[in-house]
Coordinates of C-alpha atoms in Angstrom, one line a residue:
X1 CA -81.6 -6.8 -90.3
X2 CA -84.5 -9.2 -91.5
X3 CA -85.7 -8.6 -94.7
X4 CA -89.9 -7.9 -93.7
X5 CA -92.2 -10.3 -95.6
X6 CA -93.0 -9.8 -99.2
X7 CA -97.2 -10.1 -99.9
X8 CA -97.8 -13.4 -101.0
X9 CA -94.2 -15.2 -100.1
X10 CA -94.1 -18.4 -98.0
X11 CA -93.9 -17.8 -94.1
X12 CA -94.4 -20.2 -91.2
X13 CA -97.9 -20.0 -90.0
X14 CA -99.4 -19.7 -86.4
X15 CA -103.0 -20.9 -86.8
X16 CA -105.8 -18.8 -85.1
X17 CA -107.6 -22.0 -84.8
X18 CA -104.6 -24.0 -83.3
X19 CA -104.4 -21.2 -80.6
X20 CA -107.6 -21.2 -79.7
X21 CA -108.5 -24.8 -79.5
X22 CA -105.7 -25.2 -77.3
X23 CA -106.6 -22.5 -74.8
X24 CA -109.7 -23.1 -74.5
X25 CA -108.5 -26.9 -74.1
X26 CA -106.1 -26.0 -71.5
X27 CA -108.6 -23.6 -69.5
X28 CA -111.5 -27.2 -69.8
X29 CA -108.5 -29.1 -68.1
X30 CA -107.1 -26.6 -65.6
X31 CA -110.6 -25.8 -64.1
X32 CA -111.5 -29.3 -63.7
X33 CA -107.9 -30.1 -62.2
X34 CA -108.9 -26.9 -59.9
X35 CA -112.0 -28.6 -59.0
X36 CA -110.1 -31.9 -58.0
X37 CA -108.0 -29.9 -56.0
X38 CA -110.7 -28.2 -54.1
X39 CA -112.5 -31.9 -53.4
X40 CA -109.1 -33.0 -51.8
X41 CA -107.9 -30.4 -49.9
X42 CA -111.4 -27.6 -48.9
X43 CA -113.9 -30.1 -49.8
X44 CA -113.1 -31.9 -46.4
X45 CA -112.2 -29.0 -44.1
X46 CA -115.3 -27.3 -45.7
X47 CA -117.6 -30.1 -44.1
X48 CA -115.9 -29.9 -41.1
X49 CA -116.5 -26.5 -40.5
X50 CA -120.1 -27.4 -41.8
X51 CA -120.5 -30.1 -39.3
X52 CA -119.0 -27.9 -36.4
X53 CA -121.6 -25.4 -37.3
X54 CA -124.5 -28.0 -37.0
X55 CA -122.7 -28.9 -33.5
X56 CA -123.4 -25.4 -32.4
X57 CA -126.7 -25.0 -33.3
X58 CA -127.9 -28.7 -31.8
X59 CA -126.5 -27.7 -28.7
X60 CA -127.8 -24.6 -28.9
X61 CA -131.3 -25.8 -30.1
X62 CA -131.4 -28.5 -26.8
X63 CA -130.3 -25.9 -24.3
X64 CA -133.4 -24.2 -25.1
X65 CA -136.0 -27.3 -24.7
X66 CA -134.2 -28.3 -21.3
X67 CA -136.7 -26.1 -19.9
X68 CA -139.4 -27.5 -21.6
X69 CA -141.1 -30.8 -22.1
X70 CA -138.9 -34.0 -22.2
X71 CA -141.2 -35.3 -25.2
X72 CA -139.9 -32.3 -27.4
X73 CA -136.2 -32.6 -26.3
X74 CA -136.4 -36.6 -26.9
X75 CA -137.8 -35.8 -29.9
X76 CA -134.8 -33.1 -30.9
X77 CA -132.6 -36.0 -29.7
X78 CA -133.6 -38.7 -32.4
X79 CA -133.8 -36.1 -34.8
X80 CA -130.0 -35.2 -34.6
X81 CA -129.4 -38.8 -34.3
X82 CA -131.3 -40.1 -37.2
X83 CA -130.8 -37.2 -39.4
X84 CA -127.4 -35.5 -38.7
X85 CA -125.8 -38.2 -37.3
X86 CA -124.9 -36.8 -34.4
X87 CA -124.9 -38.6 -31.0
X88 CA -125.4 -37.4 -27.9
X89 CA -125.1 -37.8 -23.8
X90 CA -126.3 -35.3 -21.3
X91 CA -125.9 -35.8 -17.8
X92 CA -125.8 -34.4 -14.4
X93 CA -123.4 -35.3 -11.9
X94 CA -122.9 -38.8 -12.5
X95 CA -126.5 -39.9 -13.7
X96 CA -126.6 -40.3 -17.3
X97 CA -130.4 -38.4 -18.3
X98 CA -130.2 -38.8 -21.5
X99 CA -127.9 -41.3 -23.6
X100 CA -128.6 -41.5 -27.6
X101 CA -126.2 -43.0 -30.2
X102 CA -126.3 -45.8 -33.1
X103 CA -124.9 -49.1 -32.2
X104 CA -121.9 -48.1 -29.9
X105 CA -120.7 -47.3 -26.7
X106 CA -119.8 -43.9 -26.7
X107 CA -116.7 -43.0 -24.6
X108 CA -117.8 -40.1 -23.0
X109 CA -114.4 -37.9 -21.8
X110 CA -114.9 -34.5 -20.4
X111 CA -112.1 -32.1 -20.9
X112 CA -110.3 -31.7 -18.0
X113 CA -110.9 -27.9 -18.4
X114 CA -113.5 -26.0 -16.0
X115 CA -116.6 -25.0 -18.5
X116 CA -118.7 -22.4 -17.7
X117 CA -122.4 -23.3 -17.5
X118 CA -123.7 -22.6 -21.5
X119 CA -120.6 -22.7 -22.7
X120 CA -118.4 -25.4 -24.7
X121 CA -115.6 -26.5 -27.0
X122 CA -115.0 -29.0 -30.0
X123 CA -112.0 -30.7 -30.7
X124 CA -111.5 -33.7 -33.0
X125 CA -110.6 -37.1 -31.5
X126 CA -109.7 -40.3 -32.7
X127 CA -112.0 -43.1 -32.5
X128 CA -109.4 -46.2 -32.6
X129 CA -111.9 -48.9 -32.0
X130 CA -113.9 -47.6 -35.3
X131 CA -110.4 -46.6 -36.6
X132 CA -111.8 -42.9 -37.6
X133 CA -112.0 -39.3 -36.5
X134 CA -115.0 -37.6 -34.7
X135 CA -115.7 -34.0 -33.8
X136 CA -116.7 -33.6 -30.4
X137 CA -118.4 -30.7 -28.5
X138 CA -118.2 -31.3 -25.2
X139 CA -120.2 -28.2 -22.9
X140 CA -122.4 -27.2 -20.1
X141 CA -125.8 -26.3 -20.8
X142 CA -127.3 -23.3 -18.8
X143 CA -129.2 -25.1 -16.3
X144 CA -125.5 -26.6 -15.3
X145 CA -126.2 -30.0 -17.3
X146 CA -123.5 -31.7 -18.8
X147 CA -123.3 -32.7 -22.1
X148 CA -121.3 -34.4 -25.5
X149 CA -122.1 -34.2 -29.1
X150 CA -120.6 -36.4 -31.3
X151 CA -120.9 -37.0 -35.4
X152 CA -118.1 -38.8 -37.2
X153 CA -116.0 -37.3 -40.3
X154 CA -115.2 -41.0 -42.3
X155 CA -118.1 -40.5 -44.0
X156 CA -117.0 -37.1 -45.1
X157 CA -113.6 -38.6 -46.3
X158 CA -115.6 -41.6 -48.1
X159 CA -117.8 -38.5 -49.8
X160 CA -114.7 -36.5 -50.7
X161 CA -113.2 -39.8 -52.5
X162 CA -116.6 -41.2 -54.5
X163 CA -116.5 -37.2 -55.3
X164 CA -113.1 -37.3 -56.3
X165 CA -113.5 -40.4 -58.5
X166 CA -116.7 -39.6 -60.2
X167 CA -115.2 -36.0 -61.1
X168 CA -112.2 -37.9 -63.0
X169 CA -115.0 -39.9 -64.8
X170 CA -117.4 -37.2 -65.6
X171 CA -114.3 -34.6 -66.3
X172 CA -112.9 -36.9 -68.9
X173 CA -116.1 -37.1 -70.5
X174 CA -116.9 -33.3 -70.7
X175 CA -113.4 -33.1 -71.6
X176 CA -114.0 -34.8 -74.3
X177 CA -116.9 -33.6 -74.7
X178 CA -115.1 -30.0 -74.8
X179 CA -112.9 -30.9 -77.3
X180 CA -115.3 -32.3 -79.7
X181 CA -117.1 -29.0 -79.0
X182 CA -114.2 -26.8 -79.2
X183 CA -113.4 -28.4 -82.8
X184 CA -116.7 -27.4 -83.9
X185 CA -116.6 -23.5 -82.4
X186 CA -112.7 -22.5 -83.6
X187 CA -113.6 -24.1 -87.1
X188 CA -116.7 -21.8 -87.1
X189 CA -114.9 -19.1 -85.4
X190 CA -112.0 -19.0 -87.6
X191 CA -113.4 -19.6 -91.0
X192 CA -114.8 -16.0 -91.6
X193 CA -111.2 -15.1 -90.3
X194 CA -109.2 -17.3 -93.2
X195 CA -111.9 -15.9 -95.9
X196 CA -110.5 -12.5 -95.0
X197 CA -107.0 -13.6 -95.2
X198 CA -107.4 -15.2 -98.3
X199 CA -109.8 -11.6 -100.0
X200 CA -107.2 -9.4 -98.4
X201 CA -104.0 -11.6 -100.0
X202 CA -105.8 -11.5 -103.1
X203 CA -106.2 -7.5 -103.2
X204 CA -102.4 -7.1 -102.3
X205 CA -102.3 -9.5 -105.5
X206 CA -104.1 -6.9 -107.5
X207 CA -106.7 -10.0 -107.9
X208 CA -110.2 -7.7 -107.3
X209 CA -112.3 -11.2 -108.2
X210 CA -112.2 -12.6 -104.6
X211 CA -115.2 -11.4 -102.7
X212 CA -116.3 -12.3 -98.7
X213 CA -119.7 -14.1 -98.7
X214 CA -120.0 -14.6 -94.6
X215 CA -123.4 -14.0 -94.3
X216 CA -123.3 -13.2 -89.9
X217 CA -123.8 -10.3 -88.5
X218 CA -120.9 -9.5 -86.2
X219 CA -117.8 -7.4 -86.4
X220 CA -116.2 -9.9 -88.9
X221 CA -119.0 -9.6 -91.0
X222 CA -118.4 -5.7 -91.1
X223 CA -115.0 -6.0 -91.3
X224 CA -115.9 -8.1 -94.8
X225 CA -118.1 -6.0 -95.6
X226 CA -115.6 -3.5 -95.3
X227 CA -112.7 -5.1 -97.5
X228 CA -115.2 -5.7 -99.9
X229 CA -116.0 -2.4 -100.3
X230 CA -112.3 -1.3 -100.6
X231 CA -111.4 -3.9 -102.9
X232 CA -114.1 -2.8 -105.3
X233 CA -113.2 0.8 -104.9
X234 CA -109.4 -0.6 -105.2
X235 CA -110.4 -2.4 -108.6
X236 CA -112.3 1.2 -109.7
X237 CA -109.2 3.4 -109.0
X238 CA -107.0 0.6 -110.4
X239 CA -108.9 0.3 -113.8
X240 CA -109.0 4.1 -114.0
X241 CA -105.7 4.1 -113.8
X242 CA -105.0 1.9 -116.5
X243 CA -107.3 3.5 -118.9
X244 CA -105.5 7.0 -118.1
X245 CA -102.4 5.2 -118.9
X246 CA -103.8 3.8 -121.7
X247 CA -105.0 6.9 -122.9
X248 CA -102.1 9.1 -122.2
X249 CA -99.7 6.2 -124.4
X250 CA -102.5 6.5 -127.4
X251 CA -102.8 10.4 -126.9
X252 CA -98.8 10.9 -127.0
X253 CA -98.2 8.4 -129.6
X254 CA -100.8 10.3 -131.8
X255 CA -99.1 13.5 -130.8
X256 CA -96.2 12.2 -132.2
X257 CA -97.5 11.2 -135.0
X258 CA -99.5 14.1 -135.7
X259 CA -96.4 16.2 -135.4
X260 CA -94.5 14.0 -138.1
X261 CA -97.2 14.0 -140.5
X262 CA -97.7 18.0 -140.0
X263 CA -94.5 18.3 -140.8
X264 CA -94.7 16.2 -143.7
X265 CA -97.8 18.1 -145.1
X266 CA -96.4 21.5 -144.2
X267 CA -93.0 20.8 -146.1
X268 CA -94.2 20.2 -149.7
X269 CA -96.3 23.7 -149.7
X270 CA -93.3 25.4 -147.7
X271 CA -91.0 24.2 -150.4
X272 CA -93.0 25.4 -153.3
X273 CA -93.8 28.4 -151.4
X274 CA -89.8 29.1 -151.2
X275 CA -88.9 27.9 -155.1
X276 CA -91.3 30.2 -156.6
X277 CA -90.1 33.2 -154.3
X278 CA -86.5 32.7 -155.3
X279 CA -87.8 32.5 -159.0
X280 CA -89.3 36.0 -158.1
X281 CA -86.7 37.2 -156.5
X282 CA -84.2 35.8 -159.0
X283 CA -86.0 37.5 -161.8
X284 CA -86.8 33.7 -163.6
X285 CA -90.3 35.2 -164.3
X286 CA -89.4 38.0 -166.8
X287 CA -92.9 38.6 -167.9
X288 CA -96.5 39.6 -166.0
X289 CA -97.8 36.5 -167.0
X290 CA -95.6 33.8 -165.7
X291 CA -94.7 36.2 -162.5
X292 CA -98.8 36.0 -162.1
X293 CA -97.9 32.3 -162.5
X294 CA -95.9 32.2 -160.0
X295 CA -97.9 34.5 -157.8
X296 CA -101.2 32.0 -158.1
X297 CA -99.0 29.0 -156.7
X298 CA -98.0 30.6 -154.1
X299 CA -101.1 32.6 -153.3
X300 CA -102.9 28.8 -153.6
X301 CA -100.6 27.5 -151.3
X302 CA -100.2 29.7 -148.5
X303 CA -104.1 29.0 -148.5
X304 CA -103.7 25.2 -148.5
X305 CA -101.3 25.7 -145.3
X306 CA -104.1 28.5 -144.4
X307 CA -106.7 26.1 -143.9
X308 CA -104.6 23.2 -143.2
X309 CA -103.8 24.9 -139.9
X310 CA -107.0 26.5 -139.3
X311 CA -108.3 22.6 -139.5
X312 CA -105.7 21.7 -137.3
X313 CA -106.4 23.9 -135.0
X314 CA -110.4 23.0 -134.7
X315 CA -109.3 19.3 -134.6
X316 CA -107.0 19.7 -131.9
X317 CA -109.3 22.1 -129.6
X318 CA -112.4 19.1 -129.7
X319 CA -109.8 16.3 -129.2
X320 CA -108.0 17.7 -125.8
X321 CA -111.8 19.3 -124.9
X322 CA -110.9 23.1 -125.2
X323 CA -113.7 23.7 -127.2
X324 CA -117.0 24.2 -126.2
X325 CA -120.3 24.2 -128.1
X326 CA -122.5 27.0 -128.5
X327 CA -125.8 24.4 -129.6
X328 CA -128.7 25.7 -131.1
X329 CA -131.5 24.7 -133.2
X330 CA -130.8 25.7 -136.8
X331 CA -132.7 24.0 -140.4
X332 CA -130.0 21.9 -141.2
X333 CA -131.6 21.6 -144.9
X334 CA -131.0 25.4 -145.5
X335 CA -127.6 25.5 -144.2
X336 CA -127.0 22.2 -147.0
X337 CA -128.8 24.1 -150.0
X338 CA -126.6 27.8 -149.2
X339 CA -123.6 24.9 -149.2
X340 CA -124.6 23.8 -152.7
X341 CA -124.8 27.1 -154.0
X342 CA -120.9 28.5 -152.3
X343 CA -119.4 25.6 -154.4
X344 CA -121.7 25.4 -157.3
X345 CA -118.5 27.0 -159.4
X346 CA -116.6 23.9 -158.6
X347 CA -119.1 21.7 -158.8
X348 CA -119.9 23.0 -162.7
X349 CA -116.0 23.5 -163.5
X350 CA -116.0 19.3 -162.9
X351 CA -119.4 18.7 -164.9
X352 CA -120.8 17.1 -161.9
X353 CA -124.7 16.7 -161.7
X354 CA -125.6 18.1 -158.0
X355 CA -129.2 17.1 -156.3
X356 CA -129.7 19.3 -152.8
X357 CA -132.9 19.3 -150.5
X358 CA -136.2 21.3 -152.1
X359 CA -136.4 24.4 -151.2
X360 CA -139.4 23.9 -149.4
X361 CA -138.2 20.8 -147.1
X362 CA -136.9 22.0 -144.0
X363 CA -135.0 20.0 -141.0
X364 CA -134.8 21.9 -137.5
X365 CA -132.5 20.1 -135.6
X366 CA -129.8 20.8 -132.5
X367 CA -125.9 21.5 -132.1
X368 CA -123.3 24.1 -133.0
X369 CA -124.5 24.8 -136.4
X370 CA -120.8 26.8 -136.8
X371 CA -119.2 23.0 -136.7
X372 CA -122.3 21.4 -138.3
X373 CA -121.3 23.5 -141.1
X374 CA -117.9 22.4 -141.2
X375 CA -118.9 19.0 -141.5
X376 CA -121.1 19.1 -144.3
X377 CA -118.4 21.4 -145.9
X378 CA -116.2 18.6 -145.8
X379 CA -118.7 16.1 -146.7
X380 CA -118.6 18.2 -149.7
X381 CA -115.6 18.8 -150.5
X382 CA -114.8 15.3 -150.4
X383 CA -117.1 14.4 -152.6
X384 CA -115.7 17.0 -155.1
X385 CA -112.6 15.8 -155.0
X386 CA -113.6 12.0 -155.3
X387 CA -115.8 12.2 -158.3
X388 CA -115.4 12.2 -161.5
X389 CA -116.3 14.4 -164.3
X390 CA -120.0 13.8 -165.1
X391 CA -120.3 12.3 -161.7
X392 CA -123.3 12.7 -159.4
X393 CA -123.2 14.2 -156.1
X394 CA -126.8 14.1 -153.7
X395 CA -127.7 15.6 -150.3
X396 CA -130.5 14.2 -149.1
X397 CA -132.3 14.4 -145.4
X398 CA -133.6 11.4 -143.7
X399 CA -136.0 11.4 -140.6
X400 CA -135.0 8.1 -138.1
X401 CA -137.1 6.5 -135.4
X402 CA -134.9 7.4 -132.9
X403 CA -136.0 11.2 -132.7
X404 CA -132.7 12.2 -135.0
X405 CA -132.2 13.5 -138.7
X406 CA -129.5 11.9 -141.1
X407 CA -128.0 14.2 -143.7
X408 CA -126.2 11.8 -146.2
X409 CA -124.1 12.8 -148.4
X410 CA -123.7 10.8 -151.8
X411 CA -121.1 10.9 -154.3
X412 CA -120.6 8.1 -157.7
X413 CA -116.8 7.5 -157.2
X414 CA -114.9 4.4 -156.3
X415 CA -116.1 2.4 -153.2
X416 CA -113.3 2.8 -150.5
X417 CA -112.1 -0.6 -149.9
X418 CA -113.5 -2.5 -147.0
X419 CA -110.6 -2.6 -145.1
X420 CA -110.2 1.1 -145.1
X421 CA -113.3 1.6 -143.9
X422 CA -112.7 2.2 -140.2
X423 CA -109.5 4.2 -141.0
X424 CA -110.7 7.2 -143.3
X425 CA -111.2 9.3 -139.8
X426 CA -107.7 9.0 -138.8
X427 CA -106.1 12.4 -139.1
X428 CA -103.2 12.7 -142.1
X429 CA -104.9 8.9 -143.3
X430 CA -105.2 8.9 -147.6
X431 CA -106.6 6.2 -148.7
X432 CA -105.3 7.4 -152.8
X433 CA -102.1 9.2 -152.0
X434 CA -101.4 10.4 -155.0
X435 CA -104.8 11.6 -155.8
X436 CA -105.2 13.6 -152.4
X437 CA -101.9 15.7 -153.5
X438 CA -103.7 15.8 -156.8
X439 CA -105.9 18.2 -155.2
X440 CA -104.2 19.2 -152.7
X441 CA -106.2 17.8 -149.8
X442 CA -104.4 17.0 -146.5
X443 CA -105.9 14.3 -145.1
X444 CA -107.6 16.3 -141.8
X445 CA -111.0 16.9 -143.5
X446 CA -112.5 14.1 -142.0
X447 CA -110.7 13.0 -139.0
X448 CA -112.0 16.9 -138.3
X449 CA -116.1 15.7 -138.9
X450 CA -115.2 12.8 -136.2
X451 CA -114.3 15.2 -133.4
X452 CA -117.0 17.3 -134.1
X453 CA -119.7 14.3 -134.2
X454 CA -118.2 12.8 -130.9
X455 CA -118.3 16.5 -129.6
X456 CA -122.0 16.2 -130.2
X457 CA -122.4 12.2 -129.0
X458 CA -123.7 11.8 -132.4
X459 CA -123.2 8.9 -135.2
X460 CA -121.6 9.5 -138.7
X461 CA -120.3 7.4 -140.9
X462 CA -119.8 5.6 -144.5
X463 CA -121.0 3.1 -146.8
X464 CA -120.3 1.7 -149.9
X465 CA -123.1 1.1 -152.6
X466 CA -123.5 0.0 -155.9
X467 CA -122.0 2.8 -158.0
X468 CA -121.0 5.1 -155.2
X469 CA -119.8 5.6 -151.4
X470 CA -122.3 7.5 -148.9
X471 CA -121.1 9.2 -146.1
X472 CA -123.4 10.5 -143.3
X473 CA -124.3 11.7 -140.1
X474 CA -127.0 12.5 -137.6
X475 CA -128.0 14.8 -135.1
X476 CA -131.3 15.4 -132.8
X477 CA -134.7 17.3 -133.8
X478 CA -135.6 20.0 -132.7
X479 CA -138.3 20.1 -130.2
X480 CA -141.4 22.6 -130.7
X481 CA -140.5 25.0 -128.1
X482 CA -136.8 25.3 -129.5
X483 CA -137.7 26.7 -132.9
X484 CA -137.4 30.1 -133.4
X485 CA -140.4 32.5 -133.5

């Protein structure tokens, strides 16, 4: 069984244009062989039975003036003589009345048969002194007057032959002619045909670049129109497709790596968790204070894995899109000052000089102040963690052009190095190791702020400056009718 042809392989081609130049070709050449044919073998019969016609009606047209005037019936005479050529003898008995013909003596020869008076037959006769055929009607009119119309059929012959021979000249010239013309018309015919060949062999490619530009107005043009339209939509469904794939590879490699690095964080707390039970349980701890010891670590880190998870959890629900916002307005300045005052304790335990909002400043903006929250918690927290003693750690509030507030929160510890910039919002990322065990953090605070900004289609970010690193984000005022009452 033959393999069917693969898209794009070599194949032996049978040109559209090939095929019809050469039928319309052959139809150009059969008609005008046709027409030959009818010159050379009707054409002559066809004048015959033309002139045989004319025969009848002049010998019907003088049987009607033999009643009338000679004048008008001498008159019919030279007419058919002159201008049909035919020549004629009618006579009575054996006087001759009336004898017309061109030049020769016409050999009158009645059929032997017994005519009835307005009645008559033709026959065709050889003329061997002229060396040509005649048609003869040979008849009696009604008043019993004989008579004998002849016209010759050379000249018909000649006709049929100058016909013939100026038909050879003027058919190779419109054949020609035809094939200069049919050039023209296939080319034009099958060019919008070989721009859809080459659009559609380009789609099967996959290639969506390719476009038909025939600019008629027939069913080709639709038909381009068409593909066109399909090969966009191909290159739409095609792209979507990649960027699913794309995505899918990026959201199951990060699944995976999520995964690892939860189990990484998990096992350090799990493991302490389990060392200090056994010392319980084992009766290391023989007095209340270093069994309240123990108590405190594991008390502090079933809370780390508390909120570890309970992070995990929000981060994961606003990556896959399970959670929805509730958005509100809410004054995001009084949210930031209640902040400042829930971890003042830590704030003092470290010596760190906080600046928040004035009381009296306010900043009515919209989204799900619940996650809001969260992410100036974390902005917070942070900034806690990443300053040192006798540090300074600002909240400030700044209106844009763009209709939006930025909350930025400021903290003097190291600058993040610029080429861990970009990578701070990656979930499990540490940019100091070491010091993010120090304290316990995880590394989830602020790949959680990311989800929730993109939630809201808002920026956030960070910056480094002289003596400090700010990190910020933004979200829309509140219009008028949205503030509460």
């Amino acid at each position: 069984m033959t393999p069917a042809p693969q898209p794009g392989s070599p194949r032996r081609k049978s040109s559209i244009f090939l095929k019809l130049f050469c039928s319309v070709t052959l139809c150009v050449v059969l008609l005008l062989v046709f027409n030959w044919l009818l010159n050379s073998f009707v054409l002559v019969s066809y004048y015959q039975s033309a002139k045989e016609q004319s025969l009848r009606d002049a010998f019907t047209r003088v049987d009607s003036l033999l009643n009338g005037g000679s004048e008008q019936l001498e008159t019919e005479l030279y007419r058919l003589n002159g201008n049909e050529n035919i020549k004629t003898i009618i006579w009575s008995r054996s006087t001759v009345l009336y004898n017309f013909r061109v030049g020769e003596t016409m050999q009158v020869q009645l059929p032997s048969l017994d005519l009835e008076n307005g009645t008559y037959v033709i026959q065709v006769s050889e003329n061997e002194r002229l060396q040509s055929n005649d048609i003869t009607l040979a008849g009696r009119f009604s008043n019993g007057y004989s008579v004998i119309m002849q016209t010759p059929i050379a000249a018909i012959e000649k006709s049929v032959d100058i016909t013939n021979q100026f038909l050879l000249i003027s058919g190779t010239v419109t054949l020609i002619i035809g094939v200069l013309l049919m050039l023209a018309v296939s080319r034009s015919f099958t060019r919008p045909i070989r721009a859809l060949s080459r659009v559609a062999g380009s789609v099967a490619r996959l290639d969506f670049s390719d476009r038909y530009t025939g600019r008629g107005h027939d069913e080709l043009d639709e038909l381009g129109n068409s593909i066109n339209a399909m090969s966009q939509a191909l290159e739409n469904t095609v792209r979507q497709l990649q960027e699913d794939n794309e995505r899918k590879t990026k959201e199951s490699e990060a699944r995976k790596a999520f995964i690892a690095n939860v189990s990484h964080e998990l096992k350090t707390p799990i493991a302490l968790i389990q060392t200090y039970a056994e010392g319980l349980r084992e009766g290391i701890a023989d007095d209340e204070e270093m069994r309240n010891s123990y108590c405190e670590v594991i008390e502090d880190e079933t809370q780390n894995m508390s909120d570890m998870i309970r992070r995990m959890t929000t981060l994961m629900q606003l990556q896959t899109g399970d959670g929805s916002l509730s958005t509100a307005s809410f004054d995001w300045a009084a949210m930031a000052r209640e902040l400042l005052r829930r971890h003042a304790p830590q704030f003092e335990e470290r010596g760190l000089t906080v600046e928040g909002p004035p009381e009296a400043q306010t900043a009515w903006v919209v989204g799900d102040a619940s996650l809001i929250e969260n992410v100036v918690s974390n902005y917070l927290s942070n900034a806690l963690h990443h300053t040192g003693e006798g540090g300074t750690v600002r909240i400030a509030f700044t209106p844009l052009a763009n209709g939006r507030c930025r909350l930025s929160v400021f903290n003097s510890g190291r600058n993040i190095p610029q080429e861990e910039l970009s990578r701070i919002w990656e979930a499990f990322y540490k940019v100091d190791k070491a010091r993010t065990r120090a304290y316990g953090g995880s590394g989830i605070g602020l790949s959680v702020v990311a989800a929730i900004m993109e939630a809201h289609h808002q920026a956030y970010g960070v910056q480094n400056h002289p003596g400090g690193v700010e990190f910020y984000c933004e979200l829309p005022f509140a219009q008028k009718a949205e503030l509460p009452q």
